PDB file of C-alpha atoms in Angstrom:
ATOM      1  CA  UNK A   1     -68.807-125.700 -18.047  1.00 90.00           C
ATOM      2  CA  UNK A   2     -68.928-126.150 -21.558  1.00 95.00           C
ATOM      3  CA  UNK A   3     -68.548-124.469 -25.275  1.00 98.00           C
ATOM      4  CA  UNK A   4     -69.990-126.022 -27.845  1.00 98.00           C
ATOM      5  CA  UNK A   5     -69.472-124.685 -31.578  1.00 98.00           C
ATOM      6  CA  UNK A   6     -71.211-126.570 -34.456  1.00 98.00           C
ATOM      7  CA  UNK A   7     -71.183-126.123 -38.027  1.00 98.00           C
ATOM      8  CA  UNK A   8     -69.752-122.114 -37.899  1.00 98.00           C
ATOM      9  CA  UNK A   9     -69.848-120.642 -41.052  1.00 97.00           C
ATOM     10  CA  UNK A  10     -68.593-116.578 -41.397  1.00 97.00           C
ATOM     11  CA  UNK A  11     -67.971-115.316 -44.971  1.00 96.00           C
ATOM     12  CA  UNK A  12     -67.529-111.099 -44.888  1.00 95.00           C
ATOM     13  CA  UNK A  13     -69.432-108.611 -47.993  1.00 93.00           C
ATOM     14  CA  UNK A  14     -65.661-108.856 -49.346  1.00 94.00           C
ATOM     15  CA  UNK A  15     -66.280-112.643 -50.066  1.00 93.00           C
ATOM     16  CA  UNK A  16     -63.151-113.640 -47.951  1.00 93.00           C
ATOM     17  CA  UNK A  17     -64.691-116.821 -46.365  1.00 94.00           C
ATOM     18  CA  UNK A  18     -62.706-116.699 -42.519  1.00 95.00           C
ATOM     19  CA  UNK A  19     -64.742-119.212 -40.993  1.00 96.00           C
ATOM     20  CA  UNK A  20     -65.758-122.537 -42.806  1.00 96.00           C
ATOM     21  CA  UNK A  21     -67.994-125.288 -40.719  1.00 97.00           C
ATOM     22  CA  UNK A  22     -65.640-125.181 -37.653  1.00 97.00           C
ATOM     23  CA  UNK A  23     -66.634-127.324 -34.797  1.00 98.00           C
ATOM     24  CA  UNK A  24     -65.081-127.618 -31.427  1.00 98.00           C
ATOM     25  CA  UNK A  25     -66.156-128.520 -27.732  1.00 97.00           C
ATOM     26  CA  UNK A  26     -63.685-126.596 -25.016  1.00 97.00           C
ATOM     27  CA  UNK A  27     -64.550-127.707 -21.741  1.00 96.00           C
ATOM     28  CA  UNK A  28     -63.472-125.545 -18.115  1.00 94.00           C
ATOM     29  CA  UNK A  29     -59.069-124.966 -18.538  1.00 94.00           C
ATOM     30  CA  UNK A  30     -57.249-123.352 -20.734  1.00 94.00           C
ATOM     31  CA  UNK A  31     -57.876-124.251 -24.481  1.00 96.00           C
ATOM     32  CA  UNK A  32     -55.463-122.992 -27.277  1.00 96.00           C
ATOM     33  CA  UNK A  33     -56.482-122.015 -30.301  1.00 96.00           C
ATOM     34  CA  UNK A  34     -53.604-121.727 -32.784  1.00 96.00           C
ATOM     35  CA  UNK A  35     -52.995-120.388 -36.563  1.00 93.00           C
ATOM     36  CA  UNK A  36     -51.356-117.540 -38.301  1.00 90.00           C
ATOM     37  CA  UNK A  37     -52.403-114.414 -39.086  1.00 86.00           C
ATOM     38  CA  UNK A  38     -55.502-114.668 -41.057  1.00 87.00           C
ATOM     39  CA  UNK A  39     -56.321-117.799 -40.182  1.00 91.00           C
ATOM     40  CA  UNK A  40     -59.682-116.995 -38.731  1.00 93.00           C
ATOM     41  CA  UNK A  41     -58.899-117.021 -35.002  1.00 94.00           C
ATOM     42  CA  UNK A  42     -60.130-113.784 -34.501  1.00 91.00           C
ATOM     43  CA  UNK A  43     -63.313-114.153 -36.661  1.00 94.00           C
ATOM     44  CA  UNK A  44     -64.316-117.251 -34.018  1.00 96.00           C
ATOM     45  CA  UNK A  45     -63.278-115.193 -31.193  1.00 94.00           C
ATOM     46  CA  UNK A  46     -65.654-112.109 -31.868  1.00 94.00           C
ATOM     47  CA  UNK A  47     -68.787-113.797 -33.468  1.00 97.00           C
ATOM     48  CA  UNK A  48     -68.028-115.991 -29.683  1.00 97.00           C
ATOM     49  CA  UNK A  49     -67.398-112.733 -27.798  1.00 95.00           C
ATOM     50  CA  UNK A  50     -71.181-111.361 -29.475  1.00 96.00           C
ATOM     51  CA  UNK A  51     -69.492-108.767 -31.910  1.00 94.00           C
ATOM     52  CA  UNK A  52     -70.597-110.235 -34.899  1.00 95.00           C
ATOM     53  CA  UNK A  53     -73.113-112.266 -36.205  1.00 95.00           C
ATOM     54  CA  UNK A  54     -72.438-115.998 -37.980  1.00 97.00           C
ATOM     55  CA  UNK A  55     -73.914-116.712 -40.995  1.00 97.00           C
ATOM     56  CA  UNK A  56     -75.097-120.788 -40.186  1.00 97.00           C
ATOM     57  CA  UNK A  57     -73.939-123.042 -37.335  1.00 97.00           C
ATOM     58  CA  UNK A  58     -74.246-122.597 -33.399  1.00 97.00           C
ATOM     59  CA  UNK A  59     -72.702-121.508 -30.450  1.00 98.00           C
ATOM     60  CA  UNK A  60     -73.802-122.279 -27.155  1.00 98.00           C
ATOM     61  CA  UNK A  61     -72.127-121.915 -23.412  1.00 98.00           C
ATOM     62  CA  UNK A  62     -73.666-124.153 -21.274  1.00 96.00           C
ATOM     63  CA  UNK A  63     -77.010-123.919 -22.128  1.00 94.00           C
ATOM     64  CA  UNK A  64     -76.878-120.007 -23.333  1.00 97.00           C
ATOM     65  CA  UNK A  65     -77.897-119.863 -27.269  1.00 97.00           C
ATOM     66  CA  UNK A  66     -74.939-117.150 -27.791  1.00 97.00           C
ATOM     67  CA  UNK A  67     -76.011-115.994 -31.307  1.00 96.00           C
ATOM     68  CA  UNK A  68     -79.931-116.412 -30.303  1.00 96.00           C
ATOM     69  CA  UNK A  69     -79.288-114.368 -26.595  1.00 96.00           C
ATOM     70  CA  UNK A  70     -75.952-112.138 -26.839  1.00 95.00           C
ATOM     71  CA  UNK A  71     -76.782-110.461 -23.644  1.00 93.00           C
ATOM     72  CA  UNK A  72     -77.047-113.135 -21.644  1.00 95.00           C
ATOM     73  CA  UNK A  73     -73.464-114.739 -22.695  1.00 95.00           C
ATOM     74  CA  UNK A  74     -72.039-110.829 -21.779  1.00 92.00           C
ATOM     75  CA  UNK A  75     -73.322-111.404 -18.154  1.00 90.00           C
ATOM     76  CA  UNK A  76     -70.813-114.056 -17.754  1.00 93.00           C
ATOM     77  CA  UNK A  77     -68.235-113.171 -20.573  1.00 95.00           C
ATOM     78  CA  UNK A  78     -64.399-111.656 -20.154  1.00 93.00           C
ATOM     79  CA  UNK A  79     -62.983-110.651 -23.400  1.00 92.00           C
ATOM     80  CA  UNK A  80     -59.757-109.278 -24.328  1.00 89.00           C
ATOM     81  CA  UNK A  81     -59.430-108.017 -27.611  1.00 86.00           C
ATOM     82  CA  UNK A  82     -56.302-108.279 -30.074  1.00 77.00           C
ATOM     83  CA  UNK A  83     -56.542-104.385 -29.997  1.00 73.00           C
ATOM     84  CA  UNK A  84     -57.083-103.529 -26.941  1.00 71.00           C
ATOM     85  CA  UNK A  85     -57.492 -99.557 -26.176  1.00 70.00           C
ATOM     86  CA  UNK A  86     -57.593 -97.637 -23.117  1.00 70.00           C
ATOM     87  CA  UNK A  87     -58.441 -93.635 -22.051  1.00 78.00           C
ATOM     88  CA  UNK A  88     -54.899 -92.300 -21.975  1.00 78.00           C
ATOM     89  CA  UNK A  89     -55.634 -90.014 -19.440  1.00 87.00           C
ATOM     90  CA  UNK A  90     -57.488 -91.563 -16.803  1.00 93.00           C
ATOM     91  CA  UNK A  91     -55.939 -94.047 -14.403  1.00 95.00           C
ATOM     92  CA  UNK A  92     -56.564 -97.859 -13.560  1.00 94.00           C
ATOM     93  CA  UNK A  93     -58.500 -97.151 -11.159  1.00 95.00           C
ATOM     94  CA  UNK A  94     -60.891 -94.899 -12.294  1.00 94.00           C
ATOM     95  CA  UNK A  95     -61.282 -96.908 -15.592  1.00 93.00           C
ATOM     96  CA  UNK A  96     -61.960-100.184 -13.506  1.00 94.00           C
ATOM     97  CA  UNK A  97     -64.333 -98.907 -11.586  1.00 94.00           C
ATOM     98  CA  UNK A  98     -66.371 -97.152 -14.206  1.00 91.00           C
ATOM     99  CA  UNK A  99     -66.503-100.525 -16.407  1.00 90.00           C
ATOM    100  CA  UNK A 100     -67.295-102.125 -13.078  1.00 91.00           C
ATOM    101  CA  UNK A 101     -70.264-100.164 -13.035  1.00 89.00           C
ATOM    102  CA  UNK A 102     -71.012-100.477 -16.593  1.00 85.00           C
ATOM    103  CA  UNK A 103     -70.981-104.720 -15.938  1.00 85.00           C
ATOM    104  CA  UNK A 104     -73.729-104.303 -12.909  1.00 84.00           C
ATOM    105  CA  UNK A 105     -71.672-103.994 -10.179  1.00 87.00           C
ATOM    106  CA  UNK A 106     -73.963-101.604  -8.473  1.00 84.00           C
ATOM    107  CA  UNK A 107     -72.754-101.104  -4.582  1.00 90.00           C
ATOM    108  CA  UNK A 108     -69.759 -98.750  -4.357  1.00 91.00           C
ATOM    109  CA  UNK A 109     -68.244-100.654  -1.736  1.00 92.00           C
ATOM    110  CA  UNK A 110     -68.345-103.615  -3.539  1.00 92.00           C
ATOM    111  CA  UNK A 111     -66.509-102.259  -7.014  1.00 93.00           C
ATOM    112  CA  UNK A 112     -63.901-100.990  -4.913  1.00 94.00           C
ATOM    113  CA  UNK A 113     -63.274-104.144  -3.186  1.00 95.00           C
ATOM    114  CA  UNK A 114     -63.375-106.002  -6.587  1.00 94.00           C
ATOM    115  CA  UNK A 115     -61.211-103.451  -8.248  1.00 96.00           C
ATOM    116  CA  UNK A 116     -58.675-103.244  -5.801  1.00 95.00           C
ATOM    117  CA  UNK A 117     -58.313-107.110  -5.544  1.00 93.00           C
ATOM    118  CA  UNK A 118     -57.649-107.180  -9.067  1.00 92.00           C
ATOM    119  CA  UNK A 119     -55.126-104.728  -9.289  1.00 95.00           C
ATOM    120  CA  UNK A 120     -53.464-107.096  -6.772  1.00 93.00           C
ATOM    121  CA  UNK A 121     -53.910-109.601  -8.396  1.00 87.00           C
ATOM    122  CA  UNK A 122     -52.622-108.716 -11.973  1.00 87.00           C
ATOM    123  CA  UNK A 123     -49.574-106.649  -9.922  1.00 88.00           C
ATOM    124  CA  UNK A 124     -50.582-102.849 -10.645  1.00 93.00           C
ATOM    125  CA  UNK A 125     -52.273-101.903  -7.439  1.00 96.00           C
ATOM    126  CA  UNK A 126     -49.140 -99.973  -6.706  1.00 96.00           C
ATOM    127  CA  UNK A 127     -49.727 -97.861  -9.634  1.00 96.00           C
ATOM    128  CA  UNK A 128     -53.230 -97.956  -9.880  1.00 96.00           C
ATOM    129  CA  UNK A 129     -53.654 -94.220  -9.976  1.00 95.00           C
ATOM    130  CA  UNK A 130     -51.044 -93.395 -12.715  1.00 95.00           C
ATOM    131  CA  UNK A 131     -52.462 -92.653 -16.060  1.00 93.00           C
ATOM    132  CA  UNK A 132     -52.887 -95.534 -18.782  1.00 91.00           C
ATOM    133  CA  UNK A 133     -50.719 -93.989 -21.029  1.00 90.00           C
ATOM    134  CA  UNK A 134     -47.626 -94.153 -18.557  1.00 92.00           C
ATOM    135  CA  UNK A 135     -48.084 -97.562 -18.528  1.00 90.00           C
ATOM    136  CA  UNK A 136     -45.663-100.374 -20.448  1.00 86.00           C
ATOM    137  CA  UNK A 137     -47.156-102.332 -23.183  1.00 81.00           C
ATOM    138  CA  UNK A 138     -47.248-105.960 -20.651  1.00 82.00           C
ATOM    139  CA  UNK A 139     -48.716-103.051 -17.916  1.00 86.00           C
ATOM    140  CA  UNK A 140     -51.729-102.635 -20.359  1.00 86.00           C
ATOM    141  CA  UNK A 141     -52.168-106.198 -21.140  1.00 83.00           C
ATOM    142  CA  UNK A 142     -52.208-107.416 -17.714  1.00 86.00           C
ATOM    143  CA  UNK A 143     -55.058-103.984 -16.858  1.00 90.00           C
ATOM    144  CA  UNK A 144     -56.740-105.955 -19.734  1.00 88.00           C
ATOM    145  CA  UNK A 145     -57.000-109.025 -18.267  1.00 87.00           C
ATOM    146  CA  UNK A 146     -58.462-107.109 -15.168  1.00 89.00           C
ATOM    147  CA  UNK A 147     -61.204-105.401 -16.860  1.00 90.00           C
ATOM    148  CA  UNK A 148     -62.162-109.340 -18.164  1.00 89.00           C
ATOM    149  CA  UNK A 149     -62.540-110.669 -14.527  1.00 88.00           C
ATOM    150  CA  UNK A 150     -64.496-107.801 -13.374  1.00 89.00           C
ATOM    151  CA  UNK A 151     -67.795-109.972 -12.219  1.00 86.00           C
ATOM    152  CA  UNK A 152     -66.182-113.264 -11.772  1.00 87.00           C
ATOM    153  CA  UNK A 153     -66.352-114.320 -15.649  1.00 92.00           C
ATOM    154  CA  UNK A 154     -67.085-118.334 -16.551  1.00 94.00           C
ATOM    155  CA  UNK A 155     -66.035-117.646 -19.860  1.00 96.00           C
ATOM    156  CA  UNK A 156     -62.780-115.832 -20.859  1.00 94.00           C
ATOM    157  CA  UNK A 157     -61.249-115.218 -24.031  1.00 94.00           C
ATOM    158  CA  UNK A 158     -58.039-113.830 -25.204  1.00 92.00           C
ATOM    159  CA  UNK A 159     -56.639-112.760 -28.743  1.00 88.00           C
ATOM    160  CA  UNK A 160     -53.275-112.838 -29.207  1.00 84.00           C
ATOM    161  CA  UNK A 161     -52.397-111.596 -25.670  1.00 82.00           C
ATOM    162  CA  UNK A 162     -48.675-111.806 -25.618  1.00 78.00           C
ATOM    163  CA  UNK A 163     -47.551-110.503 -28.808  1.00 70.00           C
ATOM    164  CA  UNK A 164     -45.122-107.662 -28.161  1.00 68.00           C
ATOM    165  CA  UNK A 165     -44.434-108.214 -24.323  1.00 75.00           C
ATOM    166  CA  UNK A 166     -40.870-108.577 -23.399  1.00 79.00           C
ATOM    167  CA  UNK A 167     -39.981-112.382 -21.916  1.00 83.00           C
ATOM    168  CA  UNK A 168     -40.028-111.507 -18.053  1.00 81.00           C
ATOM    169  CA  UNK A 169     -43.888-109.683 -18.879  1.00 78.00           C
ATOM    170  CA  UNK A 170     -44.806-112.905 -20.975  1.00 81.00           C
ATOM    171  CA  UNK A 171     -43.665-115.236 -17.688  1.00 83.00           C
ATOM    172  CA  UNK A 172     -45.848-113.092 -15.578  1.00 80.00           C
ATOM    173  CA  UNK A 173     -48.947-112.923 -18.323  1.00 79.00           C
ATOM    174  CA  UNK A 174     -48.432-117.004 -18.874  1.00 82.00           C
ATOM    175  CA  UNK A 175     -48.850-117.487 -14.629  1.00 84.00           C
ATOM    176  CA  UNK A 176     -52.207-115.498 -14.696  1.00 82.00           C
ATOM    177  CA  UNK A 177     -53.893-116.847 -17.761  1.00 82.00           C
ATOM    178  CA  UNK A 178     -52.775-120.520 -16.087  1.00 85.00           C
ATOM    179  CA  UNK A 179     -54.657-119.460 -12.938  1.00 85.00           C
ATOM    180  CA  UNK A 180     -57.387-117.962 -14.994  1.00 83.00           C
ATOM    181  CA  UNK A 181     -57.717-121.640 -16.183  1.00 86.00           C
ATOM    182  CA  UNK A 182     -58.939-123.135 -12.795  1.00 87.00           C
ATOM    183  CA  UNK A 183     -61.908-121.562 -12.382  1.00 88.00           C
ATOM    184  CA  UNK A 184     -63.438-120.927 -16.205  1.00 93.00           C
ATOM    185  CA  UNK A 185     -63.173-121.485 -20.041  1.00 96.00           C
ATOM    186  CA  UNK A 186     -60.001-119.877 -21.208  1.00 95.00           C
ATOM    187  CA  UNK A 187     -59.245-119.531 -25.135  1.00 96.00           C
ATOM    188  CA  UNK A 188     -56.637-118.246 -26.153  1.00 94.00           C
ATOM    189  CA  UNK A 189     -56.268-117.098 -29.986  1.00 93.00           C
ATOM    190  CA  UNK A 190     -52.734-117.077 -30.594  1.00 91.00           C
ATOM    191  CA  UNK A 191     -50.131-117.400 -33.300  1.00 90.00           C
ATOM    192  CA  UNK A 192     -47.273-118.109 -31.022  1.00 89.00           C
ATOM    193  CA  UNK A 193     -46.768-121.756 -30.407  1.00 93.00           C
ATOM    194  CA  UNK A 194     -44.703-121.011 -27.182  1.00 89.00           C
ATOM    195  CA  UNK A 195     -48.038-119.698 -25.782  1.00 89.00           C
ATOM    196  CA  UNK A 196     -50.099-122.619 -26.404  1.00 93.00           C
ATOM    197  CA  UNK A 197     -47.293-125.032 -25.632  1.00 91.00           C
ATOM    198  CA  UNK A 198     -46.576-123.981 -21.944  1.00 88.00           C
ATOM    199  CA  UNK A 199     -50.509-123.134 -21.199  1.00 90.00           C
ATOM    200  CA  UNK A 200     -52.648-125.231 -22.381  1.00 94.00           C
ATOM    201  CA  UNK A 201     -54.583-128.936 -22.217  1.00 92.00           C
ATOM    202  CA  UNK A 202     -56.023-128.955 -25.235  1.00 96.00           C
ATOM    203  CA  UNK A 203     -56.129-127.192 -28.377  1.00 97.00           C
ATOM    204  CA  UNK A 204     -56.720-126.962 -32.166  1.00 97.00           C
ATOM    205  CA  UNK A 205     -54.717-125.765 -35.220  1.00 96.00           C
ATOM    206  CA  UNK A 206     -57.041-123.660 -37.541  1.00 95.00           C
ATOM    207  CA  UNK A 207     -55.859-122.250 -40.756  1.00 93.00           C
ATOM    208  CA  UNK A 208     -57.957-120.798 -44.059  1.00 92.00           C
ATOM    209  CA  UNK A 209     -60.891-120.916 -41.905  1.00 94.00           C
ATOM    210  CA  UNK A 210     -61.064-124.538 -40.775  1.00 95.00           C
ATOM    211  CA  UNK A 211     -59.992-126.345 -38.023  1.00 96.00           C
ATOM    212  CA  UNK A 212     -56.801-128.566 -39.155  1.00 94.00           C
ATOM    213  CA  UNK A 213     -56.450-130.596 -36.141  1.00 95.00           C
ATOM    214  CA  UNK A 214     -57.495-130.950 -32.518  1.00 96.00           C
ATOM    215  CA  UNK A 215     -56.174-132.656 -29.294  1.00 96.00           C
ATOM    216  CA  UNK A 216     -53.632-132.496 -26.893  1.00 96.00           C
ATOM    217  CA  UNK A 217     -50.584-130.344 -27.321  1.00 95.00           C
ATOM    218  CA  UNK A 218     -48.522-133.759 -25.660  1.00 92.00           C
ATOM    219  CA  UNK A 219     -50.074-136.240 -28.287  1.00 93.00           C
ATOM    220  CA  UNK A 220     -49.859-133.834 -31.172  1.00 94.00           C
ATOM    221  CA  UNK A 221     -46.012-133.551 -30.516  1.00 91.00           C
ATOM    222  CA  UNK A 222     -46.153-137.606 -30.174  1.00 92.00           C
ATOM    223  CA  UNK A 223     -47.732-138.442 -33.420  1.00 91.00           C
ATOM    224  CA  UNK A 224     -44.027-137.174 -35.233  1.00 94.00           C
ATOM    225  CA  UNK A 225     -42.080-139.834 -32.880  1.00 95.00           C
ATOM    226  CA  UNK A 226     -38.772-141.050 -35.122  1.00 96.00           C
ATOM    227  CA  UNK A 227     -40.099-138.477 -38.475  1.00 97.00           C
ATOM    228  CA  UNK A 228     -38.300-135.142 -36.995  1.00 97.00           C
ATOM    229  CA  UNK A 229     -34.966-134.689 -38.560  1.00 98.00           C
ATOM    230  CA  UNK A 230     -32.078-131.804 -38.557  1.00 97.00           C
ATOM    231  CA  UNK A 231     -28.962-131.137 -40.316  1.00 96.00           C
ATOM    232  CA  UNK A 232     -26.582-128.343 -40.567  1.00 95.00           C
ATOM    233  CA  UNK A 233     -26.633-126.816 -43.894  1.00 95.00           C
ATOM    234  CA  UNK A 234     -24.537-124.385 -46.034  1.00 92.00           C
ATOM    235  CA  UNK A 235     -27.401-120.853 -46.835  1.00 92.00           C
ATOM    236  CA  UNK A 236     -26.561-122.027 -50.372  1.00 92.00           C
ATOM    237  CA  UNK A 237     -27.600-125.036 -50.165  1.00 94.00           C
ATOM    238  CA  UNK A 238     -31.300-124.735 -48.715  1.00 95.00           C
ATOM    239  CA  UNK A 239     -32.769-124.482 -52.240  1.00 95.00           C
ATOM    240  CA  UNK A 240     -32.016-128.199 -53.504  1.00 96.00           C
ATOM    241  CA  UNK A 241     -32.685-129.241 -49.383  1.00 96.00           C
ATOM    242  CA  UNK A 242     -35.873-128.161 -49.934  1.00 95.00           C
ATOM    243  CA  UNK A 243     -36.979-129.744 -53.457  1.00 95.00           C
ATOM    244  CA  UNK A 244     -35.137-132.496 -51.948  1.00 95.00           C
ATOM    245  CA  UNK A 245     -36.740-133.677 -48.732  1.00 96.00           C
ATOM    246  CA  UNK A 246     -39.977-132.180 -46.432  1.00 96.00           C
ATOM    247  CA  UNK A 247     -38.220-129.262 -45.483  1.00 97.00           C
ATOM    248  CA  UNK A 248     -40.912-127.860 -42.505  1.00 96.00           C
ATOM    249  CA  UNK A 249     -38.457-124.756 -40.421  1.00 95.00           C
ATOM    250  CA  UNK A 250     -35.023-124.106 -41.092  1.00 95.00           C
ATOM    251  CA  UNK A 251     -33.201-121.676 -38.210  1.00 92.00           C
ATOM    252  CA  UNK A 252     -29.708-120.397 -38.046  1.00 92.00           C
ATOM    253  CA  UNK A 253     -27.682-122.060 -34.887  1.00 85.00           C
ATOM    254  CA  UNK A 254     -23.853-120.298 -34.637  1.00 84.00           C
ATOM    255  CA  UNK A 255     -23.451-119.096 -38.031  1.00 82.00           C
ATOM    256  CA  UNK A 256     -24.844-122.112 -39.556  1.00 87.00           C
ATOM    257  CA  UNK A 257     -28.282-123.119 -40.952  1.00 95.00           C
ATOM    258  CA  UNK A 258     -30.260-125.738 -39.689  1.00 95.00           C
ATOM    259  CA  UNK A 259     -32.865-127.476 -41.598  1.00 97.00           C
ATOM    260  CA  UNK A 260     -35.824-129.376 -40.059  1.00 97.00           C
ATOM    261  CA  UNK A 261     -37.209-132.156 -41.948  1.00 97.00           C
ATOM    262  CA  UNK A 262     -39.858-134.718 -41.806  1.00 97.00           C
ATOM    263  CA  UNK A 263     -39.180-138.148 -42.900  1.00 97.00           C
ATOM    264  CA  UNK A 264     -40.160-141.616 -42.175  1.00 96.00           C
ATOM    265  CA  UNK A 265     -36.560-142.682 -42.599  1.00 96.00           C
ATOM    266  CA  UNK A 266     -33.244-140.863 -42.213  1.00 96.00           C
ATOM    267  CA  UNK A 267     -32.821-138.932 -44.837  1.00 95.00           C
ATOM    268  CA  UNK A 268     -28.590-139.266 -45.242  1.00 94.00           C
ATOM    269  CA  UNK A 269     -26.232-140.213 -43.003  1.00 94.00           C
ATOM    270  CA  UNK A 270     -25.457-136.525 -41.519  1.00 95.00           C
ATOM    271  CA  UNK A 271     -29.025-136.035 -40.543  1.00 97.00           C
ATOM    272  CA  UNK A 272     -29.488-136.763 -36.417  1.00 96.00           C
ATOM    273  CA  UNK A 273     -32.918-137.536 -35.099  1.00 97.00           C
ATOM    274  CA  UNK A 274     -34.848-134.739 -33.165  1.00 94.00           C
ATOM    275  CA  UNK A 275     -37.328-135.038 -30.512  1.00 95.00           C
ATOM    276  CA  UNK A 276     -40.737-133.431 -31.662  1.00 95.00           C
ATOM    277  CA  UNK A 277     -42.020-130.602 -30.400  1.00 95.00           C
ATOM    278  CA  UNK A 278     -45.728-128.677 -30.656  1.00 95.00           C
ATOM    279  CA  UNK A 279     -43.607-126.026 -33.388  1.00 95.00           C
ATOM    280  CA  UNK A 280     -42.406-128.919 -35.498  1.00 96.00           C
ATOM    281  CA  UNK A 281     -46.089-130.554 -35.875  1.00 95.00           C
ATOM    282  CA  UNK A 282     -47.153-127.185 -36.645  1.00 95.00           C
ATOM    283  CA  UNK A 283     -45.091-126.248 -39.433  1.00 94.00           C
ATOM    284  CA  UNK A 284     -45.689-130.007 -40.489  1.00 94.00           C
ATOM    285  CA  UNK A 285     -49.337-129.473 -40.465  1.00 92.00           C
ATOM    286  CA  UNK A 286     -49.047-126.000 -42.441  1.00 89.00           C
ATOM    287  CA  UNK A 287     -46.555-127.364 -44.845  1.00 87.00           C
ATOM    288  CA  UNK A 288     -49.398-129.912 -46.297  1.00 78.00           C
ATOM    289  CA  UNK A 289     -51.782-127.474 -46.503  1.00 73.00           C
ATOM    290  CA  UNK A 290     -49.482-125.073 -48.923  1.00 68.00           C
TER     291      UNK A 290
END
């Protein structure tokens, strides 16, 4: 299984140019990609997921020509939108098995038997017949992720699926995505580094529309071995810190703020060497591109 994107290219009627010659291979696991808001996650995601169209470039799964034959990449597709809405008055159930229908599932027996292993699966078979709109905000994401396996997907996307859960309903969103993972493609969009860092293989940072950096989450921490510094700081003193020295995150830690900085050397005597993590090559990577 393979996803090959070459040369994408979206610019909307508003001129805002959210996509700019992006090109990425994400092979079967789970594949992160990560940027802020804006970055152009989302643009990828939908012109990928056949709701748009790209203005140059390619996209193929395997050897489906997604932009040349959207309905054949649908047959095999499980999407789940940033804004994901549901009938507020109808319950899991019902709504599964109606979309079931909708993705060629034609025997009755058979939806119900794929239905009701997914409700397992995703932990809402016990309240599969309440109505959507009883359910909690992690309840809806994880009936999302159920209407994207309907069909046994090979290609599964995600947009920022955890934003807003609580911690215990990320834990149990992170252990189904990483099972999702086996068995497909999995991208997930994200802007939480946390999400990318626990989950996934590979990855690539993408900001302003282009693709920053690829690789693995492990040897993208690596490459800032002995350049991660901290210090605690007085608040008033963050200003001349940060015309100073490579100031990347600063964070508050008991009453007192810490600054993160990136330097080949120790920067004074106070500063104490950090290990790297995914966050600080982030914000290292967004700080040169201010």
């Amino acid at each position: 299984m393979k996803l090959e994107i070459k040369n994408f290219s979206k610019t909307y009627s508003n001129g805002v140019a959210a996509a700019k010659n992006i090109n990425l291979t994400i092979h079967k696991g789970m594949f992160g990609l990560l940027g802020q808001n804006g970055a152009g996650k989302s643009t990828l995601m939908r012109t990928i997921a056949t709701l748009q169209d790209a203005d140059s470039g390619s996209i193929f799964f395997n050897d489906i020509d997604i932009l040349k034959n959207p309905s054949a990449l649908r047959k095999v597709l499980g999407y789940l939108p940033q804004e994901f809405g549901v009938y507020p008055n109808v319950s899991a159930q019902e709504l599964l098995l109606h979309i079931a229908d909708m993705r060629g599932i034609i025997k009755q027996s058979e939806r119900k038997n794929q239905v009701d292993a997914l409700l397992q699966r995703v932990n809402l078979y016990e309240v599969r017949k309440k109505n959507l709109d009883s359910y909690s905000g992690g309840m809806k994401q994880r009936f999302g992720i159920a209407q994207a396996l309907l069909a046994n997907p090979e290609l599964i996307i995600v947009d920022e699926p955890t934003a807003g859960l609580d911690p215990m309903e990320r834990n149990r969103f992170y252990n189904l995505l990483a099972e999702l993972g086996e068995n497909a493609v999995v991208i997930l969009s994200t802007h939480i580094v946390e999400d990318v860092s626990t989950l996934c293989n590979d990855m690539a940072i993408i900001g302003k529309g282009e693709v920053l950096l690829t690789g693995k989450p492990s040897e993208i921490e690596i490459s800032l071995s002995g350049k991660v510094w901290e210090k605690k700081i007085n608040i008033s003193e963050f200003e001349s810190y940060k015309t100073k020295y490579k100031v990347i995150s600063n964070r508050f830690h008991l009453g007192k703020m810490m600054v993160t900085v990136v330097a080949n050397n120790l920067p004074d005597s106070a500063f104490y060497q950090k290990q790297p993590s995914l966050e600080d090559a982030y914000f290292n990577l967004l700080y040169t591109q201010e």
